[in-house]
Structures are given as C-alpha cells and as structure tokens.
Short mmCIF file of C-alpha atoms and ligand atoms in Angstrom, two decimals:
data_model
loop_
_atom_site.label_atom_id
_atom_site.label_comp_id
_atom_site.label_asym_id
_atom_site.label_seq_id
_atom_site.Cartn_x
_atom_site.Cartn_y
_atom_site.Cartn_z
CA UNK A 17 4.27 -25.72 -35.64
CA UNK A 18 7.95 -24.85 -35.34
CA UNK A 19 9.82 -25.92 -32.22
CA UNK A 20 11.04 -22.35 -31.67
CA UNK A 21 7.40 -21.30 -31.46
CA UNK A 22 6.34 -24.14 -29.17
CA UNK A 23 9.56 -24.02 -27.07
CA UNK A 24 9.48 -27.75 -26.34
CA UNK A 25 13.14 -27.94 -25.37
CA UNK A 26 12.75 -25.26 -22.69
CA UNK A 27 9.77 -27.12 -21.29
CA UNK A 28 11.69 -30.36 -21.01
CA UNK A 29 14.30 -28.52 -18.94
CA UNK A 30 11.61 -26.97 -16.76
CA UNK A 31 10.15 -30.42 -16.09
CA UNK A 32 13.61 -31.68 -15.08
CA UNK A 33 13.86 -28.78 -12.59
CA UNK A 34 10.44 -29.53 -11.09
CA UNK A 35 11.20 -33.24 -10.87
CA UNK A 36 14.41 -32.44 -9.00
CA UNK A 37 12.41 -30.36 -6.52
CA UNK A 38 10.43 -33.49 -5.65
CA UNK A 39 7.41 -33.82 -7.97
CA UNK A 40 7.05 -37.47 -8.93
CA UNK A 41 3.56 -37.58 -10.49
CA UNK A 42 4.32 -38.53 -14.10
CA UNK A 43 0.91 -37.50 -15.44
CA UNK A 44 1.32 -34.02 -13.99
CA UNK A 45 4.88 -33.71 -15.31
CA UNK A 46 3.69 -34.80 -18.77
CA UNK A 47 0.94 -32.16 -18.79
CA UNK A 48 3.47 -29.46 -17.87
CA UNK A 49 5.78 -30.70 -20.61
CA UNK A 50 2.94 -30.54 -23.15
CA UNK A 51 1.36 -27.19 -22.35
CA UNK A 52 3.09 -24.04 -23.70
CA UNK A 53 3.13 -21.76 -20.62
CA UNK A 54 4.22 -18.77 -22.70
CA UNK A 55 0.79 -18.73 -24.37
CA UNK A 56 -0.67 -17.77 -20.97
CA UNK A 57 1.76 -14.94 -20.24
CA UNK A 58 2.01 -11.26 -21.13
CA UNK A 59 4.35 -10.49 -24.06
CA UNK A 60 6.80 -8.69 -21.74
CA UNK A 61 7.41 -11.84 -19.70
CA UNK A 62 7.13 -14.51 -22.40
CA UNK A 63 10.85 -15.09 -22.67
CA UNK A 64 10.93 -16.14 -18.98
CA UNK A 65 8.00 -18.52 -19.28
CA UNK A 66 10.14 -21.59 -18.55
CA UNK A 67 11.79 -20.23 -15.44
CA UNK A 68 10.30 -21.88 -12.37
CA UNK A 69 8.85 -18.57 -11.16
CA UNK A 70 5.55 -16.73 -10.78
CA UNK A 71 5.04 -13.71 -13.08
CA UNK A 72 2.60 -10.79 -13.24
CA UNK A 73 -0.43 -11.28 -15.49
CA UNK A 74 -1.91 -7.79 -14.94
CA UNK A 75 -4.60 -6.67 -12.47
CA UNK A 76 -2.09 -7.25 -9.63
CA UNK A 77 -2.30 -11.02 -10.12
CA UNK A 78 0.26 -13.67 -11.00
CA UNK A 79 0.52 -16.90 -12.92
CA UNK A 80 1.65 -19.40 -10.25
CA UNK A 81 5.16 -20.85 -10.23
CA UNK A 82 5.21 -24.13 -12.25
CA UNK A 83 6.44 -26.03 -9.17
CA UNK A 84 3.41 -24.76 -7.24
CA UNK A 85 1.05 -25.75 -10.06
CA UNK A 86 2.64 -29.21 -10.14
CA UNK A 87 2.51 -29.53 -6.33
CA UNK A 88 -1.16 -28.57 -6.05
CA UNK A 89 -2.16 -30.69 -9.03
CA UNK A 90 -0.29 -33.74 -7.74
CA UNK A 91 -1.99 -33.42 -4.31
CA UNK A 92 -5.38 -33.10 -5.99
CA UNK A 93 -4.82 -36.48 -7.69
CA UNK A 94 -7.08 -35.79 -10.68
CA UNK A 95 -8.52 -38.62 -12.77
CA UNK A 96 -10.14 -38.48 -16.21
CA UNK A 97 -13.83 -37.42 -16.22
CA UNK A 98 -13.72 -36.06 -12.66
CA UNK A 99 -15.53 -32.78 -12.05
CA UNK A 100 -12.99 -30.29 -10.78
CA UNK A 101 -13.69 -26.79 -9.51
CA UNK A 102 -10.81 -24.32 -9.58
CA UNK A 103 -11.06 -21.02 -7.71
CA UNK A 104 -8.90 -18.26 -9.21
CA UNK A 105 -8.80 -18.67 -13.00
CA UNK A 106 -6.11 -15.99 -13.43
CA UNK A 107 -4.15 -16.73 -16.61
CA UNK A 108 -6.00 -20.03 -17.25
CA UNK A 109 -2.79 -22.06 -17.11
CA UNK A 110 -3.77 -24.22 -14.13
CA UNK A 111 -7.24 -24.81 -15.59
CA UNK A 112 -5.64 -25.98 -18.84
CA UNK A 113 -3.36 -28.39 -16.94
CA UNK A 114 -6.42 -29.88 -15.20
CA UNK A 115 -8.14 -30.20 -18.56
CA UNK A 116 -5.12 -32.01 -20.05
CA UNK A 117 -5.44 -34.51 -17.19
CA UNK A 118 -8.91 -35.29 -18.48
CA UNK A 119 -10.92 -33.43 -15.82
CA UNK A 120 -14.20 -31.67 -16.52
CA UNK A 121 -13.06 -28.23 -15.39
CA UNK A 122 -15.13 -25.42 -13.86
CA UNK A 123 -13.16 -22.32 -12.93
CA UNK A 124 -14.15 -19.08 -11.19
CA UNK A 125 -12.50 -15.63 -11.39
CA UNK A 126 -13.54 -12.57 -9.37
CA UNK A 127 -11.96 -9.94 -11.65
CA UNK A 128 -13.99 -9.12 -14.74
CA UNK A 129 -11.00 -8.00 -16.83
CA UNK A 130 -9.12 -11.27 -16.20
CA UNK A 131 -12.26 -13.34 -16.70
CA UNK A 132 -12.94 -11.75 -20.11
CA UNK A 133 -9.35 -12.08 -21.30
CA UNK A 134 -8.82 -15.65 -20.11
CA UNK A 135 -12.16 -17.00 -21.26
CA UNK A 136 -11.28 -15.83 -24.79
CA UNK A 137 -7.73 -17.19 -24.59
CA UNK A 138 -8.81 -20.66 -23.41
CA UNK A 139 -11.23 -20.92 -26.29
CA UNK A 140 -8.59 -19.79 -28.80
CA UNK A 141 -6.14 -22.41 -27.48
CA UNK A 142 -8.66 -25.21 -27.90
CA UNK A 143 -9.77 -25.37 -24.24
CA UNK A 144 -13.35 -24.32 -25.00
CA UNK A 145 -14.58 -27.21 -22.84
CA UNK A 146 -13.39 -25.43 -19.68
CA UNK A 147 -16.32 -23.61 -18.11
CA UNK A 148 -15.26 -20.16 -16.90
CA UNK A 149 -17.40 -18.19 -14.44
CA UNK A 150 -17.24 -14.57 -13.30
CA UNK A 151 -18.25 -14.56 -9.62
CA UNK A 152 -16.98 -14.64 -6.05
CA UNK A 153 -15.26 -18.00 -5.64
CA UNK A 154 -16.18 -18.11 -1.91
CA UNK A 155 -19.67 -19.04 -3.10
CA UNK A 156 -18.47 -21.88 -5.34
CA UNK A 157 -20.93 -23.29 -7.87
CA UNK A 158 -23.72 -24.95 -5.86
CA UNK A 159 -25.69 -25.47 -9.09
CA UNK A 160 -22.94 -27.79 -10.41
CA UNK A 161 -21.94 -29.41 -7.08
CA UNK A 162 -20.86 -31.89 -5.91
CA UNK A 163 -17.31 -31.87 -7.25
CA UNK A 164 -14.77 -34.68 -7.02
CA UNK A 165 -12.04 -32.13 -6.46
CA UNK A 166 -11.77 -28.43 -5.55
CA UNK A 167 -8.54 -26.48 -6.05
CA UNK A 168 -7.99 -23.00 -4.61
CA UNK A 169 -5.18 -21.06 -6.24
CA UNK A 170 -5.25 -17.99 -3.97
CA UNK A 171 -4.17 -17.75 -0.31
CA UNK A 172 -7.20 -18.29 1.94
CA UNK A 173 -7.14 -16.66 5.41
CA UNK A 174 -9.03 -19.74 6.67
CA UNK A 175 -10.53 -22.94 5.25
CA UNK A 176 -13.56 -21.86 3.16
CA UNK A 177 -16.38 -23.88 4.76
CA UNK A 178 -19.03 -23.23 2.09
CA UNK A 179 -16.77 -24.84 -0.51
CA UNK A 180 -16.22 -27.97 1.60
CA UNK A 181 -19.95 -28.61 1.35
CA UNK A 182 -19.65 -28.72 -2.45
CA UNK A 183 -17.30 -31.72 -2.31
CA UNK A 184 -18.47 -35.23 -3.04
CA UNK A 185 -17.99 -37.72 -0.21
CA UNK A 186 -14.53 -39.12 -0.90
CA UNK A 187 -13.60 -35.88 -2.72
CA UNK A 188 -10.65 -33.64 -1.96
CA UNK A 189 -9.95 -29.94 -1.63
CA UNK A 190 -6.46 -28.50 -1.97
CA UNK A 191 -6.17 -25.03 -0.45
CA UNK A 192 -3.29 -22.83 0.73
CA UNK A 193 -4.28 -21.46 4.16
CA UNK A 194 -2.71 -18.47 5.91
CA UNK A 195 -2.26 -14.71 5.76
CA UNK A 196 1.33 -13.71 4.82
CA UNK A 197 2.50 -17.28 4.21
CA UNK A 198 0.17 -20.18 3.44
CA UNK A 199 0.40 -23.82 4.42
CA UNK A 200 -0.92 -26.23 1.80
CA UNK A 201 -3.91 -28.21 3.10
CA UNK A 202 -5.42 -31.27 1.50
CA UNK A 203 -8.87 -31.95 2.96
CA UNK A 204 -10.76 -35.16 2.21
CA UNK A 205 -14.51 -35.37 2.77
CA UNK A 206 -14.84 -38.75 4.46
CA UNK A 207 -18.55 -38.52 5.35
CA UNK A 208 -21.57 -36.22 5.29
CA UNK A 209 -20.13 -34.15 8.14
CA UNK A 210 -16.64 -35.59 8.37
CA UNK A 211 -13.44 -34.25 6.92
CA UNK A 212 -9.80 -35.25 7.27
CA UNK A 213 -7.05 -32.65 7.05
CA UNK A 214 -3.44 -33.11 6.02
CA UNK A 215 -0.91 -30.28 5.87
CA UNK A 216 2.08 -29.92 3.59
CA UNK A 217 4.70 -27.28 2.67
CA UNK A 218 4.44 -23.47 2.91
CA UNK A 219 3.84 -21.21 -0.10
CA UNK A 220 3.04 -17.58 -0.93
CA UNK A 221 -0.06 -16.87 -2.98
CA UNK A 222 -1.95 -13.71 -3.91
CA UNK A 223 -4.92 -13.34 -1.51
CA UNK A 224 -8.29 -15.08 -1.81
CA UNK A 225 -10.51 -11.98 -1.68
CA UNK A 226 -14.24 -11.62 -1.07
CA UNK A 227 -16.63 -10.18 -3.68
CA UNK A 228 -16.10 -9.40 -7.36
CA UNK A 229 -14.42 -6.47 -9.09
N1 SAH B 26 -4.72 -20.39 -11.28
C1 SAH B 26 -4.15 -19.14 -11.75
C2 SAH B 26 -3.47 -18.40 -10.60
C3 SAH B 26 -3.91 -16.98 -10.57
S1 SAH B 26 -3.55 -16.08 -9.11
C4 SAH B 26 -3.23 -19.35 -12.93
O1 SAH B 26 -2.98 -20.52 -13.32
O2 SAH B 26 -2.79 -18.37 -13.54
C5 SAH B 26 -5.08 -16.24 -8.20
C6 SAH B 26 -6.32 -15.73 -8.87
O3 SAH B 26 -7.38 -15.86 -7.91
C7 SAH B 26 -6.32 -14.25 -9.29
O4 SAH B 26 -6.65 -14.15 -10.63
C8 SAH B 26 -7.40 -13.63 -8.39
O5 SAH B 26 -8.12 -12.57 -9.03
C9 SAH B 26 -8.30 -14.83 -8.12
N2 SAH B 26 -9.15 -14.72 -6.93
C10 SAH B 26 -8.89 -14.20 -5.71
N3 SAH B 26 -9.97 -14.27 -4.91
C11 SAH B 26 -10.97 -14.85 -5.65
C12 SAH B 26 -12.34 -15.17 -5.41
N4 SAH B 26 -12.96 -14.90 -4.25
N5 SAH B 26 -13.04 -15.77 -6.40
C13 SAH B 26 -12.47 -16.05 -7.60
N6 SAH B 26 -11.20 -15.75 -7.90
C14 SAH B 26 -10.45 -15.15 -6.94
#
C-alpha cells in the first residue's frame, strides 16, 4: 500500500509527540506507530487523525486521544496471550492496539449502532480475532472471566465492583474514576478479597453509562 494511504510519516510524528508527553513503553509506542488511526475515524475527521486529540465518532461518542490510549495501555502492562476485557468498544481503535500487543481481546459496547459498525470494521481490518459484545459493560463477561486485565475507556462515577470480581488474582484494572473529571486508577487484585489501588493523572472521558441503547 502507498505511504500516502497508510500515512506512516504522520504516525511517526504523533509517536514523537506522545513520547515527549512522557510515555516510555516502547511496545505501546510501536503499536501506535503501526496502527492507522484514520481507518477508525469518520471521513470528516480523517485528515486530523494524527493530531493528539479526541474526535467524534458519532452517537455522541469519541475516539480517545492517542496520549490517553497510550497512557491507559502502558498502565495495563499487557503481555502476549493475556485475556483482556475492554469496556467501551467505541471506534475499535483501543481494542486493535491491545490486539497488536498480542492480547486475546474481549470488548463490550452498549450502543447497538456503534457495536454493529465497529464489529464489521474490525473484521475488515483483519482484527476478526477480537470478540465484540453488545451489552452493558457494568456486567462484564462472567462467562469468560477471569481476565488478566480489564480496561475501562469511559468515565466511571465510582469503581465498578462487579468488574473487579472478574479479575484474576494478580490481574489489573485500569479505570478513570470521577464525574466531570476522572482520575486514572490502576487496581491490582492481590488476593481473593484484596485489592491495591494506585492513582495517576486526571483525564476527561465520555461517561460510563448503565444499560444498553
Ligand atoms: N475505546 C474507545 C473509546 C470510545 S468512548 C475507542 O478506542 O474508540 C467510550 C465508549 O464507551 C463509547 O462508545 C460508549 O458508548 C461506551 N460505553 C459507555 N458506557 C458503557 C457501558 N456501560 N458498557 C459498554 N460500553 C459503554
């Protein structure tokens, strides 16, 4: 494929920007450099795909800012073959990044229109191995639990307890917690009923909503 189509040069620059903002995880940076973000965006916004910004993807949702994707993915510390549950499929970009890191990805979306569109897109782009579910992410996927890692890509008003129970012991959940502004939490399950919390920087996400639509 032509470079103008793949936009490799623009992606290299984007990675330099993210690196400068403090992301040091080389595997994550490589995945961002490899994956064409413009494939996951609406035509109207494609030309801005390599700005470090969030953009609308329809249905009042956004594709997260690349820095945020890199930040959450680096905290999650994904290793090949790990089972990873993502809540908030949206455009599918974050799920594809997790897949490039070698994870076995399960992702849940609560909006039918986005679910239909993104499931098709992921398959078309060669990410047919990503399992996409239409349901309320607050419920998780007990039938596939436990997961090594759980990543929430919408702002949760509080830590979703039901999802913590779907973590393996030793597993981690990365979740932005808060109403207007969210603080990034990384929670490690250290025992059957024991969890350790660490907090990081503040972000703004679209809300983690209950139910489906
Ligand atoms: N990871 C996405 C980010 C999308 S924005 C990407 O890479 O593009 C967050 C997404 O979370 C939205 O699509 C929104 O519909 C979804 N969402 C919000 N609450 C949810 C819930 N309870 N279950 C599943 N998805 C949810």
